[in-house]
Amino acid sequence: QVQLVESGGGLVQTGGSLRLSCAASGRTFSSYSVAWFRQAPGKEREFVAGSTWSGASPRYTNSVKGRFTISRDNAKNTVDLQMNSLKPEDTAVYYCASGPLSTTTRAMGGPESYDAWGQGTQVTVSA
C-alpha cells in the first residue's frame, strides 16, 4: 500500500519562504513521476510543479516559475518543494502526487495522471 505524507506547511508573511517535503512508503519515487498540486478554496486542484522521471527537467506552472523549485532526494525517498517569494495567492492546500513512468510531459499537469496522493498540507501567506 502506497502512502505519501507531506510536511512543512504553515503560516508565512508575503515574501517569505517555506520548504515542503513529501515522504513515501510503499513506493520508490525514483521509479515514478512526481508532482505537487495545490487547491485553494472554491478552486480546482492546480498543477504546480513536477517531473516525469528522475532525469527529466522539472516543469512548473507559470505563476510559480522562478520562485518554486521541485527536487528529488532519492537517498531519502522524498520530494521537496522549495517556495520562495511567497504571495497571498499561493495560499492553498498543497498535495504531493506520484504516478507511473508512462506519464508524459503533456499529461503531467492532469490529476488523473497520478495514482498516489498525500493528505495535503496547508500553506497560508499573509500580508
Coordinates of C-alpha atoms in Angstrom, one line a residue, residues 50-117:
G50 CA 6.6 18.0 -11.3
S51 CA 8.9 15.8 -13.2
T52 CA 8.1 12.7 -15.3
W53 CA 11.2 10.8 -14.2
S54 CA 14.3 11.3 -12.1
G55 CA 16.4 12.5 -15.0
A56 CA 13.8 14.8 -16.5
S57 CA 13.9 18.6 -16.2
P58 CA 11.1 19.7 -13.9
R59 CA 8.1 21.6 -15.2
Y60 CA 6.3 24.5 -13.4
T61 CA 3.1 26.4 -13.8
N62 CA 3.8 29.9 -15.0
S63 CA 2.7 31.5 -11.8
V64 CA 5.5 29.9 -9.7
K65 CA 8.4 29.9 -12.2
G66 CA 11.4 31.5 -10.7
R67 CA 10.0 31.2 -7.2
F68 CA 9.4 27.5 -6.6
T69 CA 11.8 24.6 -7.1
I70 CA 10.9 20.9 -7.0
S71 CA 13.6 18.4 -6.2
R72 CA 14.1 14.7 -5.5
D73 CA 16.2 13.2 -2.8
N74 CA 16.4 9.6 -4.0
A75 CA 18.5 8.6 -1.0
K76 CA 15.8 9.7 1.4
N77 CA 12.9 8.8 -1.0
T78 CA 11.5 12.3 -0.7
V79 CA 10.3 15.0 -3.0
D80 CA 10.6 18.6 -1.9
L81 CA 9.1 21.9 -3.0
Q82 CA 11.1 25.0 -2.1
M83 CA 8.9 28.0 -2.2
N84 CA 10.4 31.5 -2.2
S85 CA 9.0 35.0 -2.5
L86 CA 5.6 33.7 -1.4
K87 CA 2.5 35.7 -2.3
P88 CA -1.0 35.6 -0.8
E89 CA -2.3 34.0 -3.9
D90 CA -0.1 31.0 -3.1
T91 CA -2.3 30.2 -0.2
A92 CA -3.7 26.7 -0.6
V93 CA -3.6 23.1 0.5
Y94 CA -0.6 21.6 -1.2
Y95 CA -0.5 17.9 -2.2
C96 CA 2.2 15.7 -3.5
A97 CA 1.5 13.0 -6.0
S98 CA 3.2 10.3 -8.0
G99 CA 2.3 8.2 -11.0
P100 CA 3.6 5.7 -13.5
L101 CA 6.7 6.3 -15.5
S102 CA 4.5 6.2 -18.5
T103 CA 3.2 9.7 -17.6
T104 CA 4.1 12.1 -20.3
T105 CA 5.1 15.7 -20.2
R106 CA 1.8 16.6 -21.9
A107 CA -0.3 14.7 -19.4
M108 CA 1.7 15.5 -16.2
G109 CA -0.5 18.5 -15.4
G110 CA -3.6 16.5 -15.0
P111 CA -4.5 14.9 -11.6
E112 CA -5.7 11.8 -13.5
S113 CA -2.1 11.0 -14.3
Y114 CA -1.3 10.2 -10.7
D115 CA -2.4 7.2 -8.6
A116 CA -1.0 8.2 -5.2
W117 CA -1.7 11.3 -3.3

